[in-house]
Structures are given as structure tokens and as C-alpha cells.
mmCIF file of C-alpha atoms in Angstrom:
data_model
loop_
_atom_site.group_PDB
_atom_site.id
_atom_site.type_symbol
_atom_site.label_atom_id
_atom_site.label_comp_id
_atom_site.label_asym_id
_atom_site.label_seq_id
_atom_site.Cartn_x
_atom_site.Cartn_y
_atom_site.Cartn_z
ATOM 1 C CA MET F 96 -3.485 -45.584 66.892
ATOM 2 C CA GLY F 97 -5.421 -47.889 64.068
ATOM 3 C CA PHE F 98 -6.804 -50.740 65.263
ATOM 4 C CA GLU F 99 -4.182 -52.755 63.615
ATOM 5 C CA GLN F 100 -2.062 -51.242 66.166
ATOM 6 C CA GLU F 101 -4.663 -51.228 68.964
ATOM 7 C CA ALA F 102 -4.901 -55.731 68.141
ATOM 8 C CA LEU F 103 -1.759 -56.385 67.987
ATOM 9 C CA GLN F 104 -1.003 -54.616 71.935
ATOM 10 C CA VAL F 105 -3.833 -56.093 73.166
ATOM 11 C CA LEU F 106 -2.315 -59.442 71.923
ATOM 12 C CA ARG F 107 1.192 -58.635 73.123
ATOM 13 C CA ASP F 108 -0.707 -57.948 76.231
ATOM 14 C CA GLU F 109 -2.421 -61.093 76.472
ATOM 15 C CA VAL F 110 0.096 -63.450 75.717
ATOM 16 C CA HIS F 111 2.675 -61.884 77.829
ATOM 17 C CA SER F 112 1.118 -60.731 80.997
ATOM 18 C CA ASN F 113 -1.824 -63.126 81.551
ATOM 19 C CA LYS F 114 -0.086 -66.251 81.224
ATOM 20 C CA SER F 115 -1.895 -69.255 83.111
ATOM 21 C CA ALA F 116 0.119 -72.592 84.170
ATOM 22 C CA MET F 117 -1.719 -74.302 80.980
ATOM 23 C CA TRP F 118 -0.288 -71.594 79.014
ATOM 24 C CA HIS F 119 3.222 -72.569 80.696
ATOM 25 C CA GLN F 120 2.523 -75.652 80.062
ATOM 26 C CA VAL F 121 2.072 -75.592 76.265
ATOM 27 C CA GLU F 122 4.886 -73.017 75.916
ATOM 28 C CA GLY F 123 7.518 -75.319 77.573
ATOM 29 C CA ALA F 124 6.206 -78.166 75.050
ATOM 30 C CA GLY F 125 7.622 -76.231 72.393
ATOM 31 C CA LYS F 126 11.059 -76.627 74.054
ATOM 32 C CA GLY F 127 13.209 -79.367 76.057
ATOM 33 C CA GLU F 128 11.665 -82.995 76.975
ATOM 34 C CA PRO F 129 7.984 -82.356 76.026
ATOM 35 C CA PHE F 130 9.238 -80.708 72.567
ATOM 36 C CA VAL F 131 11.692 -83.949 72.060
ATOM 37 C CA LEU F 132 9.077 -86.644 73.362
ATOM 38 C CA ARG F 133 6.429 -84.980 70.867
ATOM 39 C CA HIS F 134 8.630 -85.137 68.199
ATOM 40 C CA LEU F 135 9.852 -88.372 68.158
ATOM 41 C CA LEU F 136 6.030 -89.669 68.969
ATOM 42 C CA LYS F 137 5.749 -87.825 65.287
ATOM 43 C CA HIS F 138 8.166 -88.562 63.415
ATOM 44 C CA GLY F 139 9.850 -92.057 65.217
ATOM 45 C CA THR F 140 13.675 -92.478 65.438
ATOM 46 C CA GLN F 141 15.776 -89.586 64.991
ATOM 47 C CA THR F 142 19.566 -88.553 64.910
ATOM 48 C CA PRO F 143 20.770 -86.166 67.179
ATOM 49 C CA SER F 144 21.901 -83.582 65.239
ATOM 50 C CA ARG F 145 17.800 -84.034 63.346
ATOM 51 C CA LEU F 146 16.401 -82.978 66.885
ATOM 52 C CA ALA F 147 19.022 -80.200 67.416
ATOM 53 C CA GLU F 148 17.891 -78.896 64.186
ATOM 54 C CA ALA F 149 14.425 -79.673 65.012
ATOM 55 C CA LEU F 150 14.216 -77.525 68.255
ATOM 56 C CA HIS F 151 16.864 -74.949 67.034
ATOM 57 C CA ALA F 152 19.414 -75.992 69.685
ATOM 58 C CA SER F 153 22.861 -76.788 69.974
ATOM 59 C CA SER F 154 24.225 -80.332 69.911
ATOM 60 C CA GLY F 155 25.454 -79.749 73.377
ATOM 61 C CA ARG F 156 22.047 -78.961 74.526
ATOM 62 C CA ILE F 157 20.255 -81.757 72.744
ATOM 63 C CA SER F 158 23.145 -84.289 74.088
ATOM 64 C CA ALA F 159 22.076 -83.142 77.820
ATOM 65 C CA LEU F 160 18.727 -83.030 77.199
ATOM 66 C CA LEU F 161 18.711 -86.636 75.656
ATOM 67 C CA GLY F 162 21.194 -87.844 78.900
ATOM 68 C CA ALA F 163 18.034 -87.137 81.352
ATOM 69 C CA MET F 164 15.613 -88.254 79.353
ATOM 70 C CA GLU F 165 17.974 -91.725 78.848
ATOM 71 C CA LYS F 166 18.135 -91.587 82.772
ATOM 72 C CA LYS F 167 14.080 -91.188 83.185
ATOM 73 C CA GLY F 168 14.039 -94.295 80.789
ATOM 74 C CA TYR F 169 12.169 -92.051 78.062
ATOM 75 C CA VAL F 170 14.761 -92.763 74.939
ATOM 76 C CA THR F 171 17.897 -94.827 74.337
ATOM 77 C CA ARG F 172 20.361 -94.002 71.997
ATOM 78 C CA LYS F 173 21.733 -96.948 69.587
ATOM 79 C CA ILE F 174 24.560 -96.917 67.024
ATOM 80 C CA ASP F 175 23.120 -97.126 63.542
ATOM 81 C CA ASP F 176 23.711 -100.586 62.330
ATOM 82 C CA HIS F 177 23.665 -98.894 58.911
ATOM 83 C CA ASP F 178 26.290 -95.938 59.377
ATOM 84 C CA ARG F 179 27.974 -97.212 62.748
ATOM 85 C CA ARG F 180 28.971 -92.738 62.721
ATOM 86 C CA ASN F 181 25.165 -92.093 63.244
ATOM 87 C CA ILE F 182 23.642 -92.046 66.910
ATOM 88 C CA LEU F 183 19.728 -93.288 66.468
ATOM 89 C CA VAL F 184 17.456 -91.720 69.110
ATOM 90 C CA SER F 185 14.381 -93.713 69.583
ATOM 91 C CA LEU F 186 11.302 -93.405 72.011
ATOM 92 C CA THR F 187 10.840 -96.472 74.855
ATOM 93 C CA PRO F 188 7.497 -97.676 75.833
ATOM 94 C CA LYS F 189 7.978 -95.356 79.150
ATOM 95 C CA GLY F 190 8.579 -92.045 76.785
ATOM 96 C CA THR F 191 5.991 -92.910 74.851
ATOM 97 C CA GLU F 192 3.607 -93.289 76.935
ATOM 98 C CA GLN F 193 4.670 -89.966 78.680
ATOM 99 C CA ALA F 194 4.205 -88.068 75.478
ATOM 100 C CA LYS F 195 0.509 -89.290 74.832
ATOM 101 C CA ARG F 196 -0.061 -88.604 78.596
ATOM 102 C CA ASP F 197 1.389 -85.219 77.584
ATOM 103 C CA ARG F 198 -0.492 -84.856 74.638
ATOM 104 C CA ASP F 199 -3.790 -85.323 76.120
ATOM 105 C CA ASP F 200 -3.701 -83.518 78.836
ATOM 106 C CA ILE F 201 -3.168 -80.494 77.014
ATOM 107 C CA ASP F 202 -5.905 -81.957 74.661
ATOM 108 C CA SER F 203 -8.116 -82.374 77.114
ATOM 109 C CA VAL F 204 -8.009 -78.755 78.617
ATOM 110 C CA ILE F 205 -8.213 -77.131 75.047
ATOM 111 C CA ARG F 206 -11.396 -78.988 74.450
ATOM 112 C CA TRP F 207 -12.712 -78.278 77.822
ATOM 113 C CA ILE F 208 -11.944 -74.641 76.390
ATOM 114 C CA PHE F 209 -13.405 -75.154 73.337
ATOM 115 C CA SER F 210 -16.823 -76.479 75.108
ATOM 116 C CA GLN F 211 -16.634 -73.001 77.310
ATOM 117 C CA MET F 212 -16.720 -71.216 73.758
ATOM 118 C CA GLY F 213 -19.576 -73.022 72.259
ATOM 119 C CA GLU F 214 -19.738 -74.410 69.087
ATOM 120 C CA ARG F 215 -20.356 -71.026 66.715
ATOM 121 C CA ARG F 216 -17.324 -69.191 68.800
ATOM 122 C CA THR F 217 -15.018 -72.316 68.630
ATOM 123 C CA ARG F 218 -15.611 -72.231 64.539
ATOM 124 C CA GLU F 219 -15.055 -68.758 64.182
ATOM 125 C CA PHE F 220 -11.859 -69.109 66.443
ATOM 126 C CA VAL F 221 -10.484 -72.197 64.353
ATOM 127 C CA ASP F 222 -10.792 -70.105 60.794
ATOM 128 C CA LEU F 223 -10.099 -66.708 61.889
ATOM 129 C CA SER F 224 -6.283 -68.413 63.615
ATOM 130 C CA GLN F 225 -5.743 -70.531 60.482
ATOM 131 C CA GLU F 226 -6.361 -67.230 57.885
ATOM 132 C CA PHE F 227 -3.848 -65.724 60.614
ATOM 133 C CA MET F 228 -1.432 -68.514 60.357
ATOM 134 C CA THR F 229 -1.788 -68.533 56.601
ATOM 135 C CA TYR F 230 -0.840 -64.167 56.598
ATOM 136 C CA MET F 231 1.907 -65.395 58.960
ATOM 137 C CA SER F 232 3.796 -68.362 56.629
ATOM 138 C CA VAL F 233 4.007 -65.761 53.717
ATOM 139 C CA CYS F 234 5.415 -62.757 55.893
ATOM 140 C CA LYS F 235 9.403 -62.862 57.175
ATOM 141 C CA PRO F 236 10.629 -60.384 59.681
ATOM 142 C CA GLY F 237 12.569 -57.817 57.791
ATOM 143 C CA ALA F 238 11.604 -58.156 54.247
ATOM 144 C CA PRO F 239 9.240 -56.397 52.157
ATOM 145 C CA ARG F 240 5.182 -57.576 52.700
ATOM 146 C CA PRO F 241 4.096 -60.002 50.528
ATOM 147 C CA THR F 242 2.320 -59.125 47.238
ATOM 148 C CA ALA F 243 -1.413 -59.931 46.687
ATOM 149 C CA GLU F 244 -0.394 -62.702 44.212
ATOM 150 C CA GLU F 245 1.956 -64.145 46.838
ATOM 151 C CA VAL F 246 -1.314 -64.035 49.372
ATOM 152 C CA ASN F 247 -3.576 -65.376 47.015
ATOM 153 C CA ALA F 248 -1.026 -68.271 45.914
ATOM 154 C CA ALA F 249 -0.487 -68.999 50.005
ATOM 155 C CA PHE F 250 -4.347 -69.232 50.578
ATOM 156 C CA ALA F 251 -4.749 -71.366 47.101
ATOM 157 C CA ALA F 252 -2.280 -73.846 48.835
ATOM 158 C CA LYS F 253 -4.030 -74.072 52.035
ATOM 159 C CA ARG F 254 -7.692 -74.407 49.833
ATOM 160 C CA GLU F 255 -5.934 -77.003 48.277
ATOM 161 C CA SER F 256 -4.283 -79.042 51.220
ATOM 162 C CA ALA F 257 -7.593 -78.960 53.213
ATOM 163 C CA GLY F 258 -9.035 -80.325 50.120
ATOM 164 C CA LYS F 259 -6.948 -83.757 50.734
ATOM 165 C CA GLN F 260 -7.570 -84.081 54.283
#
């Protein structure tokens, strides 16, 4: 077994067998109510169809989710004044507060983990994670592996976007 397969297996084992309560919370933030709250906080008012697209969920799933969130007082749904065929979903002050609380809770734990790792190892981790994600951005399952030119272009785009920040 090459180092690549060994690294993949260790990564799989860590992700699938060693899940902490924190990991479950982070994972849950990518779906359901936490995702909708975070998405609306970041992008503002949205239509249910845009939320369904972002969540990769059916319109029925989004409708049920929004109904539950409306009952909790996190969101409101109203008819678009400019196009009465559309419904607009917005965060309420209570929803905004919950979204920020969820984000701050996760951020606090991650900052603590980084403090335990130390500055040098945290910076290495972040650099390696960015490199890994850049490679991931040019790979598609079932497609041929990217060319050297495609990889170089992805890293150049990453450097250019980092320079603009």
C-alpha cells in the first residue's frame, strides 16, 4: 500500500469512527435548520427554491423545514411585492441571534483547539488545508484527473484571490 492509500484510510477512519459531539454539531450545520440560519445570515432574504438549491434538498423538505423554523420564530415568509409568485424567506431577530450563537459556539471551540495546537502547527494545518482544498476544487469524481495546467491555474487563482483580501 502506497502512502496515498494509507493517508486516505487514516483520514476515513478518523472522520467515520472518531466522531465527537463537536464533529456532529459541525456536520449538522451543513444541513437542516443550522444551514438555513447560516445561509440566510450570510446571503440575506432568499426564496425557498434558492434555499433548496443551496441545501441540495427537495422543495418539500425546504417547505417542512421552513414551517418548523417559522413556528420557532426564526424566519418569516412573505409574498414578494415585486413578483407575487415568489415567497421571500427572511431571518427574524430571534433567528439572527440563533444563527450568530451557533456560529460563535463552533468558532469558540475551534479557536480553543488551535490554541492547544499552537501557532506553528495551526498555521501549517491551515496552509495544508488550503492546499488540499485547492486540489479538491479541480477534481471531479469519475472524470480524468486534472492536467498540470489546470492545477497551476487553480493555484494561481487562489493566490490572486488571497492577494485581493
